Coordinates of C-alpha atoms in Angstrom, one line a residue:
M1 CA -26.8 -1.5 28.3
T2 CA -28.2 0.6 25.0
A3 CA -26.2 3.5 23.1
T4 CA -28.1 5.9 24.7
S5 CA -27.8 5.6 28.5
K6 CA -23.8 6.7 28.8
P7 CA -22.9 10.2 30.3
A8 CA -20.8 13.1 28.5
F9 CA -17.2 12.5 28.5
S10 CA -14.2 14.4 30.0
A11 CA -11.8 16.8 28.1
E12 CA -9.2 14.3 28.5
E13 CA -11.5 10.9 27.7
I14 CA -12.2 13.1 24.4
A15 CA -8.7 14.1 23.9
K16 CA -7.5 10.5 24.4
E17 CA -9.3 9.4 21.4
G18 CA -7.8 11.8 19.2
L19 CA -11.0 14.3 19.0
K20 CA -11.0 18.3 19.3
P21 CA -13.8 19.6 21.7
E22 CA -15.5 21.2 18.6
E23 CA -15.5 17.7 17.2
Y24 CA -17.1 16.0 20.3
E25 CA -20.0 18.7 20.1
E26 CA -20.4 18.2 16.4
I27 CA -20.8 14.2 17.5
V28 CA -23.2 15.2 20.0
R29 CA -25.0 17.3 17.3
R30 CA -25.2 14.6 15.0
L31 CA -26.6 12.0 17.1
G32 CA -28.9 13.8 19.1
R33 CA -27.3 12.7 22.2
H34 CA -23.9 11.8 23.7
P35 CA -21.8 9.0 22.3
N36 CA -21.0 5.9 24.4
K37 CA -17.7 4.6 24.9
A38 CA -17.7 2.6 21.7
E39 CA -19.2 5.1 19.7
L40 CA -16.7 7.5 20.8
G41 CA -13.8 5.1 19.4
M42 CA -15.6 4.6 16.5
F43 CA -15.7 8.5 15.8
G44 CA -12.2 8.6 16.8
V45 CA -10.7 6.6 14.6
M46 CA -12.7 7.2 11.6
W47 CA -12.3 10.9 11.9
S48 CA -8.6 10.8 12.6
E49 CA -6.3 12.1 9.6
H50 CA -5.4 8.4 8.9
C51 CA -8.7 7.4 7.6
C52 CA -10.5 10.7 6.7
Y53 CA -7.7 13.1 5.4
K54 CA -9.3 16.1 7.5
N55 CA -6.0 18.1 7.1
S56 CA -4.9 16.7 3.4
R57 CA -7.9 16.1 1.3
P58 CA -7.8 19.6 0.4
L59 CA -4.5 19.2 -1.2
L60 CA -5.1 15.9 -2.2
K61 CA -7.7 17.2 -4.6
Q62 CA -5.5 19.0 -6.5
F63 CA -4.1 15.9 -8.4
P64 CA -5.7 14.9 -11.7
T65 CA -7.5 11.7 -11.3
T66 CA -9.4 11.1 -14.1
G67 CA -8.2 9.6 -17.6
S68 CA -8.9 7.2 -20.5
R69 CA -7.1 4.5 -19.1
I70 CA -8.1 4.9 -15.5
L71 CA -10.9 2.3 -14.5
V72 CA -10.7 3.1 -10.8
G73 CA -10.0 6.2 -9.2
P74 CA -9.5 7.5 -5.6
G75 CA -12.1 6.5 -3.1
E76 CA -11.8 2.3 -3.3
N77 CA -9.1 0.5 -1.8
A78 CA -6.9 0.8 -4.7
G79 CA -6.4 2.2 -8.2
V80 CA -6.8 0.3 -11.2
I81 CA -5.4 1.1 -14.6
D82 CA -5.9 -0.2 -18.2
L83 CA -2.8 -1.4 -19.3
G84 CA -4.4 -2.5 -23.0
N85 CA -4.0 -5.7 -24.2
G86 CA -6.7 -7.3 -22.0
L87 CA -4.5 -6.2 -18.6
Q88 CA -5.8 -4.3 -15.7
L89 CA -3.0 -3.4 -13.4
A90 CA -4.1 -2.1 -9.8
F91 CA -2.0 0.0 -7.5
K92 CA -1.8 1.4 -3.8
I93 CA 0.4 3.4 -1.8
E94 CA 0.8 4.2 2.1
S95 CA 2.7 5.2 4.9
H96 CA 3.3 3.3 8.3
N97 CA 5.1 6.2 9.5
H98 CA 4.4 6.0 12.8
P99 CA 4.1 2.6 13.9
S100 CA 7.2 2.4 12.2
A101 CA 8.7 4.5 14.8
V102 CA 7.9 3.1 17.7
E103 CA 8.3 -0.5 16.3
P104 CA 10.1 -0.5 13.5
F105 CA 10.0 -4.2 12.2
Q106 CA 6.3 -4.8 12.9
G107 CA 5.1 -1.2 11.9
A108 CA 6.8 -1.7 8.2
A109 CA 5.8 -5.6 8.0
T110 CA 2.1 -4.7 8.5
G111 CA 2.5 -1.7 6.1
V112 CA 3.2 -4.4 3.6
G113 CA 0.6 -6.5 4.7
G114 CA -2.3 -3.9 4.1
I115 CA -1.0 -2.5 0.9
L116 CA -1.4 -6.4 -0.4
R117 CA -5.0 -6.4 1.2
D118 CA -5.9 -3.5 -0.7
I119 CA -4.7 -4.8 -3.8
F120 CA -5.9 -8.3 -3.7
T121 CA -9.3 -7.0 -2.5
M122 CA -9.9 -5.9 -5.7
G123 CA -9.7 -9.1 -7.7
A124 CA -5.8 -8.4 -8.3
R125 CA -3.1 -10.8 -7.9
P126 CA 0.0 -9.0 -6.2
I127 CA 2.5 -9.0 -8.6
A128 CA 5.4 -6.3 -7.3
L129 CA 6.1 -4.2 -4.2
L130 CA 8.3 -1.1 -3.9
N131 CA 9.1 1.6 -0.9
S132 CA 10.3 4.9 -0.2
L133 CA 12.0 5.6 3.2
R134 CA 13.3 8.4 5.0
F135 CA 15.4 8.1 8.0
G136 CA 17.6 10.8 10.3
S137 CA 21.6 10.8 10.6
L138 CA 23.1 7.3 10.4
E139 CA 25.5 8.0 12.8
D140 CA 22.8 8.4 15.3
A141 CA 22.1 5.1 17.1
K142 CA 18.6 5.4 17.3
T143 CA 18.4 6.0 13.4
Q144 CA 20.4 2.5 13.1
R145 CA 18.1 0.7 14.7
L146 CA 15.0 2.1 13.0
F147 CA 16.8 1.7 9.9
S148 CA 18.0 -2.0 10.3
G149 CA 14.1 -2.9 11.7
V150 CA 12.5 -1.6 8.6
V151 CA 14.1 -2.8 6.2
A152 CA 14.0 -6.3 7.9
G153 CA 10.2 -5.8 8.2
I154 CA 9.6 -5.1 4.8
S155 CA 12.1 -8.1 3.6
H156 CA 9.9 -10.4 6.2
Y157 CA 6.6 -9.6 5.1
G158 CA 7.3 -9.5 1.3
N159 CA 9.5 -12.3 1.4
C160 CA 7.6 -15.0 3.3
V161 CA 4.0 -13.6 1.3
G162 CA 5.9 -14.5 -2.0
V163 CA 5.6 -10.9 -3.4
P164 CA 8.7 -9.5 -4.8
T165 CA 10.4 -6.4 -3.5
V166 CA 11.9 -5.1 -7.0
G167 CA 12.8 -1.7 -6.4
G168 CA 12.5 1.6 -4.1
E169 CA 14.7 4.7 -2.6
V170 CA 16.6 5.1 0.7
Y171 CA 17.5 8.8 1.7
F172 CA 18.6 10.2 5.0
D173 CA 18.4 13.7 6.5
A174 CA 18.5 15.5 9.9
A175 CA 15.2 16.3 9.3
Y176 CA 13.7 12.8 9.7
S177 CA 15.6 12.1 12.8
G178 CA 12.8 9.9 15.5
N179 CA 10.6 10.4 12.6
P180 CA 10.9 8.0 9.9
L181 CA 8.8 7.9 6.9
V182 CA 8.2 4.5 5.7
N183 CA 6.1 4.4 2.2
V184 CA 5.6 1.1 0.6
M185 CA 3.7 0.3 -3.0
A186 CA 2.0 -2.7 -4.3
L187 CA 0.8 -3.6 -7.7
G188 CA -1.3 -6.7 -8.8
L189 CA -2.8 -8.1 -12.1
M190 CA -6.1 -8.5 -12.2
E191 CA -7.6 -11.9 -12.0
T192 CA -11.3 -11.6 -11.8
S193 CA -13.9 -10.7 -14.8
E194 CA -14.8 -7.5 -12.9
I195 CA -13.5 -5.1 -10.5
V196 CA -14.3 -6.0 -7.0
K197 CA -15.5 -3.0 -4.9
S198 CA -16.2 -2.0 -1.6
G199 CA -19.6 -0.5 -1.6
A200 CA -22.2 -2.9 0.1
S201 CA -25.7 -3.6 -1.8
G202 CA -29.0 -5.7 -1.3
L203 CA -31.2 -5.3 1.5
G204 CA -30.8 -8.9 3.5
N205 CA -27.8 -10.1 1.6
P206 CA -25.2 -11.7 4.3
V207 CA -22.2 -9.7 5.7
L208 CA -19.0 -12.2 6.4
Y209 CA -16.1 -11.8 8.6
V210 CA -13.2 -13.9 6.8
G211 CA -9.3 -14.7 7.7
S212 CA -7.5 -14.1 11.1
T213 CA -9.4 -14.1 14.6
T214 CA -9.6 -10.7 16.4
G215 CA -7.4 -9.9 19.3
R216 CA -6.7 -6.6 21.2
D217 CA -3.4 -6.1 19.0
G218 CA -3.5 -2.7 17.2
M219 CA -5.9 -0.9 19.5
G220 CA -6.7 2.5 18.2
G221 CA -3.8 2.0 15.5
A222 CA -5.4 4.8 13.1
S223 CA -5.5 7.5 15.5
F224 CA -1.7 6.7 16.9
A225 CA -0.7 6.8 13.2
S226 CA -2.3 10.5 13.1
A227 CA -1.1 12.1 16.2
E228 CA 2.1 14.1 16.6
L229 CA 5.1 11.5 17.7
S230 CA 6.4 12.6 21.3
D231 CA 8.7 11.2 24.1
E232 CA 5.6 9.2 25.0
S233 CA 4.9 7.9 21.8
L234 CA 6.9 4.1 22.9
D235 CA 4.0 3.7 25.4
N236 CA 1.7 3.4 22.3
R237 CA 3.3 0.2 20.9
P238 CA 0.4 -1.9 21.6
A239 CA -1.3 0.3 19.0
V240 CA 1.1 -1.4 16.5
Q241 CA -0.1 -4.3 14.7
V242 CA 1.3 -7.4 14.3
G243 CA 1.4 -9.6 10.9
D244 CA 1.1 -13.0 9.9
P245 CA 2.6 -13.3 6.5
F246 CA 2.2 -17.0 5.9
L247 CA -1.8 -16.4 6.8
E248 CA -2.0 -13.6 4.0
K249 CA -0.6 -15.6 1.2
S250 CA -3.7 -18.4 2.1
L251 CA -6.1 -15.3 2.6
I252 CA -5.2 -13.8 -1.1
E253 CA -5.5 -17.5 -2.6
A254 CA -8.8 -17.8 -0.8
C255 CA -10.1 -14.4 -1.7
L256 CA -9.1 -14.9 -5.3
E257 CA -10.9 -17.8 -5.4
A258 CA -14.1 -16.5 -3.9
F259 CA -14.4 -13.5 -6.3
K260 CA -14.3 -15.7 -9.0
T261 CA -17.6 -17.9 -8.3
G262 CA -19.4 -14.5 -8.4
A263 CA -20.7 -14.9 -5.0
V264 CA -19.0 -11.6 -3.6
V265 CA -21.2 -8.5 -4.1
A266 CA -18.7 -6.2 -2.1
A267 CA -15.4 -6.9 -0.1
Q268 CA -13.2 -4.3 2.3
D269 CA -10.0 -5.1 3.8
M270 CA -10.3 -4.7 7.6
G271 CA -7.0 -2.3 7.8
A272 CA -7.1 0.8 9.9
A273 CA -9.9 1.5 12.4
G274 CA -10.9 -2.5 11.7
I275 CA -14.4 -3.5 12.0
T276 CA -15.7 0.1 12.4
C277 CA -13.7 1.1 9.0
S278 CA -14.9 -1.7 6.7
T279 CA -18.7 -1.7 7.9
S280 CA -19.1 2.0 7.9
E281 CA -17.3 2.5 4.5
M282 CA -19.1 -0.4 2.7
A283 CA -22.2 1.0 4.1
A284 CA -21.8 4.5 3.3
K285 CA -20.4 3.9 -0.5
G286 CA -23.4 1.9 -0.9
G287 CA -25.9 3.7 0.5
V288 CA -27.0 1.4 3.0
G289 CA -26.8 0.2 6.6
I290 CA -24.8 -2.7 8.0
E291 CA -25.9 -4.6 11.2
L292 CA -23.2 -6.9 12.7
D293 CA -23.3 -8.9 15.5
L294 CA -19.8 -8.8 17.9
D295 CA -20.9 -12.3 19.3
K296 CA -20.4 -13.8 16.2
I297 CA -16.8 -12.6 15.3
P298 CA -13.9 -15.1 15.8
V299 CA -11.5 -13.7 18.7
R300 CA -8.4 -15.1 19.9
E301 CA -8.5 -13.4 23.2
S302 CA -11.4 -13.6 26.2
G303 CA -13.6 -11.0 27.6
M304 CA -13.4 -8.7 24.8
V305 CA -15.7 -5.6 24.9
P306 CA -17.2 -3.6 22.0
Y307 CA -14.5 -0.8 22.3
E308 CA -11.9 -3.2 21.6
Y309 CA -13.9 -5.5 19.2
L310 CA -14.5 -2.1 16.9
L311 CA -11.2 -0.5 17.2
S312 CA -8.6 -3.9 17.1
E313 CA -6.7 -3.4 14.0
S314 CA -5.6 -7.5 14.1
Q315 CA -4.0 -7.8 10.7
E316 CA -5.1 -10.1 7.6
R317 CA -9.1 -9.9 8.4
M318 CA -11.8 -9.2 5.2
L319 CA -15.3 -8.1 5.2
F320 CA -17.7 -9.2 2.3
V321 CA -21.0 -8.6 1.5
A322 CA -22.4 -11.7 0.0
H323 CA -25.4 -13.1 -2.6
K324 CA -27.6 -14.3 -0.2
G325 CA -28.2 -18.3 -0.3
R326 CA -24.2 -18.2 -1.5
E327 CA -22.6 -17.5 1.8
Q328 CA -21.9 -21.2 2.3
E329 CA -20.4 -21.8 -0.7
L330 CA -17.5 -18.8 0.3
I331 CA -17.2 -20.4 4.2
D332 CA -16.1 -23.4 2.6
I333 CA -13.9 -21.6 0.3
F334 CA -12.0 -19.8 3.6
H335 CA -12.3 -23.0 5.7
R336 CA -10.2 -25.0 2.9
W337 CA -7.5 -22.5 3.1
G338 CA -7.6 -22.9 6.9
L339 CA -8.9 -19.5 7.6
Q340 CA -11.7 -18.2 9.6
A341 CA -14.8 -17.5 7.7
V342 CA -18.8 -16.8 9.4
V343 CA -22.0 -14.9 8.9
A344 CA -21.6 -11.8 11.4
G345 CA -24.7 -9.6 10.0
E346 CA -26.4 -8.6 7.0
V347 CA -27.2 -5.4 5.1
I348 CA -29.9 -3.2 6.2
A349 CA -32.3 -0.4 4.7
E350 CA -31.6 2.4 7.2
P351 CA -28.2 3.5 6.4
I352 CA -26.8 3.5 9.7
V353 CA -23.8 0.9 11.2
R354 CA -25.3 -0.9 13.9
I355 CA -23.7 -3.1 16.0
L356 CA -24.8 -5.8 18.4
F357 CA -23.6 -7.4 21.5
Q358 CA -24.9 -10.0 24.0
G359 CA -28.5 -9.0 23.0
G360 CA -28.1 -5.3 22.9
I361 CA -27.3 -2.7 20.8
A362 CA -23.6 -1.4 21.5
A363 CA -23.4 1.3 18.8
E364 CA -25.6 2.7 16.6
I365 CA -24.1 5.8 14.2
P366 CA -25.0 6.9 10.8
A367 CA -22.7 5.7 8.1
E368 CA -22.3 8.6 6.2
A369 CA -21.1 10.2 9.7
L370 CA -18.4 8.2 10.1
A371 CA -17.2 7.6 6.6
E372 CA -18.2 10.2 4.2
N373 CA -19.2 13.0 6.0
T374 CA -16.3 14.0 8.3
P375 CA -14.6 17.2 9.5
L376 CA -12.5 18.9 7.2
Y377 CA -9.9 21.7 7.5
E378 CA -8.7 24.5 4.8
R379 CA -5.1 25.2 5.9
E380 CA -4.1 28.7 4.6
L381 CA -0.7 29.3 3.4
L382 CA 1.5 31.6 5.3
T383 CA 1.7 35.0 5.0
E384 CA 5.3 35.5 5.0
P385 CA 7.7 32.5 3.9
P386 CA 9.4 30.6 7.1
E387 CA 12.9 32.3 8.3
Y388 CA 14.6 28.7 6.6
A389 CA 13.1 29.6 3.1
L390 CA 14.2 32.7 3.0
K391 CA 17.7 31.8 4.2
A392 CA 18.1 29.2 1.3
W393 CA 16.7 31.8 -1.5
E394 CA 19.6 34.0 -0.7
W395 CA 22.1 31.4 -1.6
T396 CA 23.8 32.1 -4.9
P397 CA 26.6 30.4 -7.1
D398 CA 29.0 33.4 -5.9
L399 CA 28.7 32.0 -2.4
L400 CA 30.5 28.6 -3.7
P401 CA 34.4 28.2 -1.7
H402 CA 36.9 29.0 -4.8
C403 CA 38.0 25.8 -6.6
T404 CA 40.7 24.8 -8.9
T405 CA 41.6 22.0 -11.1
A406 CA 43.3 21.0 -7.8
G407 CA 40.9 20.7 -5.9
I408 CA 38.3 23.0 -3.5
E409 CA 38.6 24.7 -0.2
I410 CA 36.0 23.7 2.4
E411 CA 36.0 25.4 6.3
K412 CA 39.8 26.1 5.1
S413 CA 40.9 23.0 4.3
Q414 CA 42.1 22.5 0.5
Q415 CA 40.5 19.0 -0.5
S416 CA 41.3 17.5 -4.0
W417 CA 38.6 16.5 -6.6
N418 CA 39.2 12.7 -5.3
D419 CA 39.0 13.6 -1.9
I420 CA 35.4 15.2 -2.8
L421 CA 34.2 12.3 -5.1
L422 CA 35.1 9.7 -2.1
T423 CA 33.1 11.9 0.3
L424 CA 30.3 12.0 -2.0
L425 CA 30.8 8.0 -2.5
D426 CA 30.5 7.5 1.5
T427 CA 27.5 9.7 1.8
P428 CA 24.6 7.3 2.8
A429 CA 22.1 9.2 0.7
I430 CA 24.5 8.5 -2.3
A431 CA 26.1 5.3 -1.3
S432 CA 25.4 1.6 -2.6
K433 CA 21.8 0.4 -1.3
R434 CA 23.0 -3.0 -1.7
W435 CA 23.0 -3.7 1.9
V436 CA 19.0 -3.0 1.9
Y437 CA 18.1 -4.8 -1.2
R438 CA 19.8 -8.2 -0.7
Q439 CA 17.5 -8.5 1.8
Y440 CA 14.8 -8.4 -0.3
D441 CA 13.6 -11.2 -2.3
H442 CA 13.0 -10.0 -5.6
Q443 CA 13.0 -13.2 -7.9
V444 CA 10.2 -14.9 -6.4
Q445 CA 7.3 -15.8 -9.0
N446 CA 10.3 -15.6 -11.6
N447 CA 8.9 -12.4 -13.5
T448 CA 11.9 -10.1 -12.3
V449 CA 13.8 -9.2 -15.6
M450 CA 15.8 -6.7 -14.3
L451 CA 16.7 -7.0 -10.8
P452 CA 17.5 -4.3 -8.5
G453 CA 21.0 -2.8 -8.6
G454 CA 21.6 -3.8 -12.2
A455 CA 19.6 -1.0 -13.4
D456 CA 18.1 2.6 -12.7
A457 CA 14.8 0.8 -12.8
A458 CA 13.6 -3.0 -12.4
V459 CA 12.2 -4.5 -15.2
V460 CA 9.1 -6.8 -14.4
R461 CA 7.6 -9.2 -17.1
L462 CA 3.4 -8.6 -17.3
R463 CA 2.1 -12.0 -18.1
P464 CA -1.4 -12.6 -19.6
L465 CA -4.0 -14.5 -17.3
E466 CA -4.3 -17.4 -19.8
E467 CA -0.4 -18.1 -20.0
R468 CA 0.4 -16.8 -16.3
G469 CA -2.0 -18.6 -14.0
R470 CA 0.2 -18.5 -10.7
G471 CA 3.5 -17.2 -11.9
G472 CA 3.9 -18.7 -15.5
G473 CA 4.7 -17.6 -19.1
G474 CA 4.7 -14.6 -21.3
D475 CA 6.6 -11.9 -22.3
K476 CA 5.1 -8.4 -21.8
E477 CA 7.6 -5.8 -19.7
T478 CA 7.2 -2.8 -18.1
R479 CA 9.8 0.0 -17.5
G480 CA 10.3 2.7 -14.9
Q481 CA 12.4 5.9 -13.9
G482 CA 14.7 5.2 -10.5
G483 CA 14.8 7.9 -8.1
Q484 CA 17.2 9.6 -5.6
G485 CA 19.1 7.0 -3.6
G486 CA 17.2 4.3 -5.8
Q487 CA 16.8 0.6 -5.6
G488 CA 14.6 0.2 -8.9
G489 CA 11.4 1.0 -10.0
I490 CA 8.3 0.1 -12.1
S491 CA 5.5 1.6 -13.9
S492 CA 2.9 1.1 -16.9
P493 CA 4.1 0.0 -19.8
P494 CA 3.7 2.9 -22.7
P495 CA 0.4 2.8 -25.1
P496 CA 0.1 0.1 -27.7

């Protein structure tokens, strides 16, 4: 069945893919026809907030993104800055909020796995992890379950993959009840002579699928992560990915070894939207097209259809463009590390993503329509501040209760300053975070100089590549600023 033979979809089917009616009309206009089921799903994930930032992009554009030390800005898998002395630091932060709300352990764990792949996809070796977490009241049983699950997921993946979690912060407020914020950050030092980017190039160059196999886990995860949480969100647990940190450790080593051969033209992590995202973004950034044959993709389940291949978010997978004639060299490297590696497609001149399946065309979409020329919504400020803001602005110091050197009156009860201090220290947002950071391996790689809990920030030693190897000597350090409820932090060193 070709991509042109499917009829229109119902309003319910369109909404299920996270698309608005007007967005579906725009899809039909761009294609000059109705999409088939696989193509509808591809647009659904790529036009989600998680992938294209259609609501937040106008706000994010206000951040400064250029400077004398910035080597790679927004638009790639991670940013890269020049630390001086021949050191280049790759870094990335992302959220895994909704997955963690319905499946806290795997949601947080795969958030760590995804952020690490963004780092080593650039040719950098991950050296540190951080996190920033927000939860509701700890008196609530659901919050306790989410909190313990998220912390366990972060520690599990980071500890197993061998990257230290050196700092972070935790804060509690009723505003986050049932809707936690789980932000993770990773940093890495460049190991390759050139920064590896994601734009495909070289007509006829082979496209390699490497890493783990593809299954039905994480189906539609990008659309789910962009939708509003509701009582029915628990039904979306299959949209949460399942990670394998031990396999990712092998993937780190295989990718860095492959990049050093010079045989890799471009690389892209298969994170949100999986094959759909990696093919369309690599094609769009390179101004070329990619043809991919799903029959060549290694799978872990039988009977999968194009929609499932294209929307699967199975973890620990990558897409490479290789120099023609050097693909076997790369395949051999991944096989030595016990990983999948196959030639699944090639770079084509027509700027489209063409997906083949069982001898036919399963999907054919302009790459720009999926990855670059996506919907954009300008949100206007409210004409009047909301009521809660007006009420907060009415507060003045004169409204504080009466106090003396002996204490303060709160809700008609006199409390001593000693009582007040003990109450503050017992508040979860202020109390010790030892229970959290003691679950993280913050000494693996033997580069953490100041451990979590020892100061307002962590201190991590940066080692020149010729001395460091895979975790060896050197004496350069970085210092960072701690945050509210902090566990420590890290940032780049001052200019030389």
